[in-house]
Amino acid sequence: MDDKLHGDDTLSEVISENASQQQEETLEEMLSRHRKETNDLQNKETALKKAAAKGSKAEQKAKKKQVDEEVHRLSTKLKERQAEELASLGYNKSTDKQKGNLDNLVKAIAGVSVTTQPEQSKPSKSVKRREKRAQQEAAREQRIQEEQSQIVSDRMVEDEKLEKKLDPLGFIINEIKPDGHCLYRAVEDQLALHCGGASPYTFQELRQMVAAYMRKNVSEFLPFFLSENMVDGETQDSLAERFENYCREVESTAAWGGQLELGALTHCLKKPIMIFSGSFPDVEMGKEYKSGKGTGSSDSSIMLSYHRHAFGLGEHYNSVVPDSAQ
């Protein structure tokens, strides 16, 4: 494992592969490259963790520690360089221009020009939604740059808690690609495990099923949707439009899934879903579909792990499988 980690130049190239692009780079181009570099490192980490999940439990634990340490080192180095590059273009939290620079960062991520333009009329609702999503992405960029060491520390603590919880049950985590589809890919992995082969549904088909169920059962999901997306003075028509836009995002984008989507999944599949976490209490949904209750065709629970600090980019889900399945 030591030879694989330290002798493999591929992982180190994640940090340096785009160094030649730094000259004459705009802020938008730099942010795009930063996101690609971060995603490349995350994909490499996932691959290394899968490779480390072999051998005895003692060997797996040792390999996992090596992977965490190596990725921590590379991730810290990457974030430091990215922060320096952003500072070279004027984005520096220590200056009095932080707010203006952060506004520019938000606009750049949203695809809006950062050049000065004449004041225009009140922005439309679609522009407001786009700017809100851009603000969320900008906040993630800022957290990555300013809190990476703490995030990595929290991740290690979270992983240790999960391991202590799953090990006595004979379960381990099967790493899922962090591409925004992780919830649906994890469920797809679970369905394949239950079937002993290929899953009856792809992650994209699961997205479509969830969106269709939410549209059909609006009253069941609307209160929870409003609790997270409240807008003052909104009409019923505009609310219905926003909920439909949300369903379209679930159906056809890489929008992350959460509690609403988990609730829909358990009803679509008629299976209970168990979510293990190292940061929050475990949650079980769809208990009515357990053996002897409801009309479910199977009482095999879908088992997922929820990670608050997996990559520093937001929520992440993995598939929880029996140790013997690896």
Coordinates of C-alpha atoms in Angstrom, one line a residue:
M1 CA 0.0 0.0 0.0
D2 CA 2.9 2.4 0.8
D3 CA 4.4 1.8 -2.7
K4 CA 1.0 2.3 -4.3
L5 CA 0.3 5.7 -2.5
H6 CA 3.7 7.2 -2.6
G7 CA 5.0 5.7 -5.9
D8 CA 1.9 6.5 -7.9
D9 CA 2.4 9.9 -9.6
T10 CA -1.2 10.0 -10.8
L11 CA -2.7 11.3 -7.6
S12 CA -0.1 14.0 -7.2
E13 CA -0.9 15.2 -10.8
V14 CA -4.4 16.2 -9.6
I15 CA -2.7 19.2 -7.9
S16 CA -0.3 20.1 -10.7
E17 CA -1.9 19.0 -14.0
N18 CA -3.4 22.5 -14.7
A19 CA -0.5 24.6 -13.5
S20 CA 0.3 25.8 -17.0
Q21 CA -3.2 27.3 -17.4
Q22 CA -2.7 29.9 -14.6
Q23 CA -1.3 32.5 -16.9
E24 CA -3.7 35.1 -18.2
E25 CA -6.7 33.3 -16.6
T26 CA -10.0 35.0 -15.8
L27 CA -11.8 34.6 -12.5
E28 CA -14.5 32.5 -14.2
E29 CA -11.9 30.2 -15.8
M30 CA -10.0 29.9 -12.6
L31 CA -13.1 28.9 -10.6
S32 CA -14.0 26.3 -13.3
R33 CA -10.5 24.9 -13.1
H34 CA -10.6 24.8 -9.3
R35 CA -13.8 22.9 -9.3
K36 CA -12.4 20.4 -11.8
E37 CA -9.2 19.9 -9.7
T38 CA -11.3 19.4 -6.5
N39 CA -13.6 16.9 -8.3
D40 CA -10.5 15.0 -9.7
L41 CA -9.1 14.7 -6.2
Q42 CA -12.4 13.4 -4.9
N43 CA -12.7 10.8 -7.6
K44 CA -9.1 9.6 -6.9
E45 CA -9.9 9.4 -3.2
T46 CA -12.9 7.3 -3.9
A47 CA -10.9 5.0 -6.1
L48 CA -8.1 4.6 -3.5
K49 CA -10.6 3.9 -0.7
K50 CA -12.2 1.1 -2.8
A51 CA -8.7 -0.3 -3.5
A52 CA -8.0 -0.2 0.3
A53 CA -11.2 -2.1 1.1
K54 CA -9.5 -5.5 0.6
G55 CA -7.7 -7.9 2.9
S56 CA -8.3 -8.4 6.6
K57 CA -9.9 -5.8 8.7
A58 CA -6.6 -4.9 10.2
E59 CA -5.1 -4.4 6.8
Q60 CA -8.1 -2.4 5.6
K61 CA -7.8 -0.1 8.6
A62 CA -4.1 0.5 8.0
K63 CA -4.6 1.2 4.3
K64 CA -7.5 3.5 5.0
K65 CA -5.4 5.5 7.4
Q66 CA -2.7 5.9 4.8
V67 CA -5.2 7.0 2.2
D68 CA -6.7 9.6 4.6
E69 CA -3.3 11.0 5.4
E70 CA -2.2 11.2 1.8
V71 CA -5.5 12.8 0.6
H72 CA -5.4 15.2 3.5
R73 CA -1.9 16.3 2.5
L74 CA -2.8 16.7 -1.1
S75 CA -6.1 18.3 -0.4
T76 CA -4.5 20.9 1.9
K77 CA -1.8 21.6 -0.6
L78 CA -4.4 22.0 -3.4
K79 CA -6.6 24.4 -1.4
E80 CA -3.6 26.5 -0.3
R81 CA -2.6 26.9 -3.9
Q82 CA -6.2 27.7 -5.0
A83 CA -6.5 30.3 -2.3
E84 CA -3.2 32.0 -3.4
E85 CA -4.4 32.0 -7.0
L86 CA -7.7 33.6 -6.1
A87 CA -5.8 36.2 -4.0
S88 CA -3.8 37.0 -7.1
L89 CA -7.0 38.1 -8.8
G90 CA -8.1 40.2 -5.8
Y91 CA -10.2 37.7 -3.8
N92 CA -8.7 37.9 -0.4
K93 CA -10.6 37.7 2.9
S94 CA -8.1 39.9 4.7
T95 CA -8.8 43.0 2.5
D96 CA -11.6 45.6 2.8
K97 CA -12.8 44.5 -0.6
Q98 CA -14.0 41.0 0.6
K99 CA -17.7 41.7 0.1
G100 CA -17.3 43.0 -3.4
N101 CA -15.0 40.1 -4.3
L102 CA -17.4 37.6 -2.9
D103 CA -20.2 39.1 -4.9
N104 CA -18.0 38.8 -8.0
L105 CA -17.3 35.2 -7.1
V106 CA -21.1 34.5 -6.7
K107 CA -21.8 36.1 -10.1
A108 CA -18.9 34.2 -11.8
I109 CA -20.2 30.8 -10.6
A110 CA -23.7 31.8 -11.7
G111 CA -22.4 32.6 -15.2
V112 CA -23.1 36.4 -14.8
S113 CA -20.5 38.9 -16.0
V114 CA -18.5 40.6 -13.2
T115 CA -17.9 43.8 -15.2
T116 CA -19.7 47.0 -14.1
Q117 CA -23.0 47.5 -15.9
P118 CA -25.8 50.1 -15.6
E119 CA -28.4 49.4 -13.0
Q120 CA -31.3 47.4 -14.4
S121 CA -34.9 46.7 -13.5
K122 CA -35.8 44.3 -10.7
P123 CA -34.4 40.8 -11.4
S124 CA -36.9 38.0 -12.3
K125 CA -37.6 35.1 -10.0
S126 CA -35.5 32.8 -12.2
V127 CA -32.5 35.1 -11.8
K128 CA -33.1 35.2 -8.0
R129 CA -33.1 31.4 -7.9
R130 CA -29.9 31.2 -10.0
E131 CA -28.2 33.8 -7.8
K132 CA -29.3 31.9 -4.6
R133 CA -27.8 28.7 -6.0
A134 CA -24.6 30.6 -6.9
Q135 CA -24.4 32.0 -3.4
Q136 CA -24.6 28.5 -2.0
E137 CA -21.8 27.4 -4.3
A138 CA -19.7 30.4 -3.5
A139 CA -20.1 29.6 0.2
R140 CA -18.8 26.1 -0.5
E141 CA -15.8 27.5 -2.3
Q142 CA -15.1 29.7 0.6
R143 CA -15.4 26.9 3.1
I144 CA -13.1 24.7 1.1
Q145 CA -10.4 27.5 1.0
E146 CA -10.7 28.6 4.7
E147 CA -11.7 25.5 6.6
Q148 CA -10.1 22.6 4.8
S149 CA -8.0 21.4 7.7
Q150 CA -11.0 21.4 10.1
I151 CA -13.2 19.7 7.5
V152 CA -10.7 16.9 7.1
S153 CA -10.5 16.5 10.9
D154 CA -14.3 16.4 11.2
R155 CA -14.4 13.8 8.4
M156 CA -11.9 11.5 10.1
V157 CA -13.9 11.8 13.4
E158 CA -17.2 11.1 11.5
D159 CA -15.6 8.1 9.7
E160 CA -14.3 6.6 13.0
K161 CA -17.8 6.9 14.6
L162 CA -19.4 5.2 11.6
E163 CA -16.9 2.4 11.6
K164 CA -17.5 1.8 15.4
K165 CA -21.2 1.7 14.7
L166 CA -21.1 -0.6 11.6
D167 CA -18.3 -3.0 12.5
P168 CA -20.2 -4.9 15.3
L169 CA -23.1 -5.3 12.8
G170 CA -20.8 -6.8 10.2
F171 CA -21.3 -3.9 7.8
I172 CA -18.8 -1.8 5.9
I173 CA -19.2 1.2 3.6
N174 CA -19.1 0.9 -0.2
E175 CA -17.9 4.2 -1.6
I176 CA -20.2 6.0 -4.1
K177 CA -19.0 8.6 -6.6
P178 CA -19.6 12.2 -5.3
D179 CA -21.2 13.6 -8.4
G180 CA -24.5 14.9 -7.1
H181 CA -26.2 11.6 -7.9
C182 CA -24.8 9.9 -4.8
L183 CA -28.1 9.2 -3.1
Y184 CA -29.6 7.6 -6.2
R185 CA -26.4 5.7 -7.0
A186 CA -26.2 4.4 -3.5
V187 CA -29.8 3.2 -3.7
E188 CA -29.1 1.6 -7.1
D189 CA -26.1 -0.2 -5.5
Q190 CA -28.4 -1.5 -2.7
L191 CA -31.0 -2.8 -5.2
A192 CA -28.3 -4.6 -7.1
L193 CA -27.1 -6.2 -3.9
H194 CA -30.7 -7.3 -3.1
C195 CA -31.1 -8.8 -6.6
G196 CA -27.8 -10.5 -6.6
G197 CA -27.0 -8.8 -9.9
A198 CA -28.0 -5.7 -11.8
S199 CA -30.4 -3.2 -10.2
P200 CA -33.9 -3.1 -11.7
Y201 CA -33.5 0.7 -11.9
T202 CA -30.7 3.0 -12.8
F203 CA -30.0 6.1 -10.7
Q204 CA -31.6 8.3 -13.5
E205 CA -34.7 6.1 -13.4
L206 CA -34.8 6.5 -9.7
R207 CA -34.7 10.3 -10.1
Q208 CA -37.6 10.2 -12.5
M209 CA -39.6 7.9 -10.1
V210 CA -39.0 10.3 -7.2
A211 CA -40.1 13.4 -9.2
A212 CA -43.2 11.7 -10.5
Y213 CA -44.2 10.6 -7.0
M214 CA -43.6 14.1 -5.6
R215 CA -45.8 15.6 -8.3
K216 CA -48.6 13.1 -7.6
N217 CA -48.4 13.7 -3.8
V218 CA -47.9 17.4 -3.6
S219 CA -49.7 17.8 -0.3
E220 CA -47.4 15.2 1.3
F221 CA -44.2 17.1 0.4
L222 CA -45.2 20.8 0.2
P223 CA -45.0 21.6 4.0
F224 CA -41.4 20.3 4.1
F225 CA -40.6 22.1 0.8
L226 CA -41.9 25.4 2.2
S227 CA -40.0 25.0 5.5
E228 CA -36.7 25.2 3.5
N229 CA -37.8 27.5 0.6
M230 CA -40.2 30.1 2.1
V231 CA -40.6 33.3 0.2
D232 CA -42.6 36.2 1.7
G233 CA -45.8 37.3 -0.1
E234 CA -45.8 34.4 -2.5
T235 CA -49.0 33.4 -4.4
Q236 CA -50.3 29.9 -4.8
D237 CA -49.4 30.0 -8.5
S238 CA -45.8 31.0 -8.0
L239 CA -45.5 28.4 -5.2
A240 CA -46.8 25.7 -7.6
E241 CA -44.3 26.9 -10.2
R242 CA -41.4 26.7 -7.8
F243 CA -42.3 23.2 -6.6
E244 CA -42.6 22.1 -10.2
N245 CA -39.1 23.6 -10.9
Y246 CA -37.8 21.7 -7.9
C247 CA -39.3 18.4 -9.3
R248 CA -37.7 19.1 -12.7
E249 CA -34.3 19.6 -10.9
V250 CA -34.8 16.3 -9.1
E251 CA -35.7 14.6 -12.4
S252 CA -33.1 15.9 -14.8
T253 CA -30.1 17.5 -13.0
A254 CA -27.4 16.5 -10.5
A255 CA -29.2 18.2 -7.6
W256 CA -28.4 16.5 -4.3
G257 CA -31.1 14.4 -2.7
G258 CA -32.2 14.8 1.0
Q259 CA -35.1 14.1 3.3
L260 CA -37.8 14.8 0.7
E261 CA -36.3 12.5 -1.8
L262 CA -35.6 9.7 0.7
G263 CA -39.3 9.9 1.7
A264 CA -40.3 9.5 -1.9
L265 CA -37.9 6.7 -2.5
T266 CA -39.2 4.5 0.3
H267 CA -42.7 4.8 -1.0
C268 CA -41.7 4.3 -4.7
L269 CA -39.7 1.1 -3.8
K270 CA -42.0 0.0 -0.9
K271 CA -38.9 -0.7 1.1
P272 CA -37.7 0.6 4.5
I273 CA -34.5 2.8 4.3
M274 CA -32.0 2.9 7.1
I275 CA -29.5 5.8 7.2
F276 CA -26.5 5.4 9.4
S277 CA -24.5 8.6 10.4
G278 CA -21.4 9.5 12.4
S279 CA -22.7 13.0 12.9
F280 CA -26.4 12.6 13.6
P281 CA -28.7 9.9 15.1
D282 CA -29.5 7.1 12.8
V283 CA -32.8 7.4 10.9
E284 CA -35.2 4.7 9.7
M285 CA -37.8 5.6 7.1
G286 CA -40.6 3.5 5.7
K287 CA -41.1 1.2 8.7
E288 CA -44.6 0.3 7.3
Y289 CA -42.8 -1.7 4.6
K290 CA -41.1 -4.0 7.0
S291 CA -42.1 -7.7 7.1
G292 CA -45.7 -8.2 8.3
K293 CA -46.7 -4.6 7.6
G294 CA -48.0 -2.8 4.6
T295 CA -48.0 -4.3 1.1
G296 CA -44.2 -4.2 0.4
S297 CA -42.9 -7.0 -1.8
S298 CA -39.7 -7.3 0.2
D299 CA -38.6 -6.5 3.8
S300 CA -35.0 -6.1 2.8
S301 CA -34.0 -2.7 4.0
I302 CA -32.0 -0.3 1.9
M303 CA -29.0 0.7 4.0
L304 CA -27.2 4.0 3.4
S305 CA -24.6 6.0 5.3
Y306 CA -24.9 9.8 5.5
H307 CA -21.7 11.9 5.5
R308 CA -21.8 15.5 6.6
H309 CA -18.1 16.0 6.2
A310 CA -17.2 13.6 3.4
F311 CA -15.7 16.0 0.9
G312 CA -16.3 19.5 2.3
L313 CA -18.8 20.2 -0.5
G314 CA -22.1 19.2 1.2
E315 CA -24.0 16.1 2.0
H316 CA -22.9 12.7 0.7
Y317 CA -24.4 9.2 0.8
N318 CA -22.7 5.9 0.5
S319 CA -24.1 2.3 0.3
V320 CA -23.8 0.1 3.5
V321 CA -23.1 -3.5 2.6
P322 CA -22.2 -6.7 4.5
D323 CA -18.5 -7.2 5.1
S324 CA -18.7 -10.5 3.2
A325 CA -20.0 -8.7 0.1
Q326 CA -16.6 -7.1 -0.6

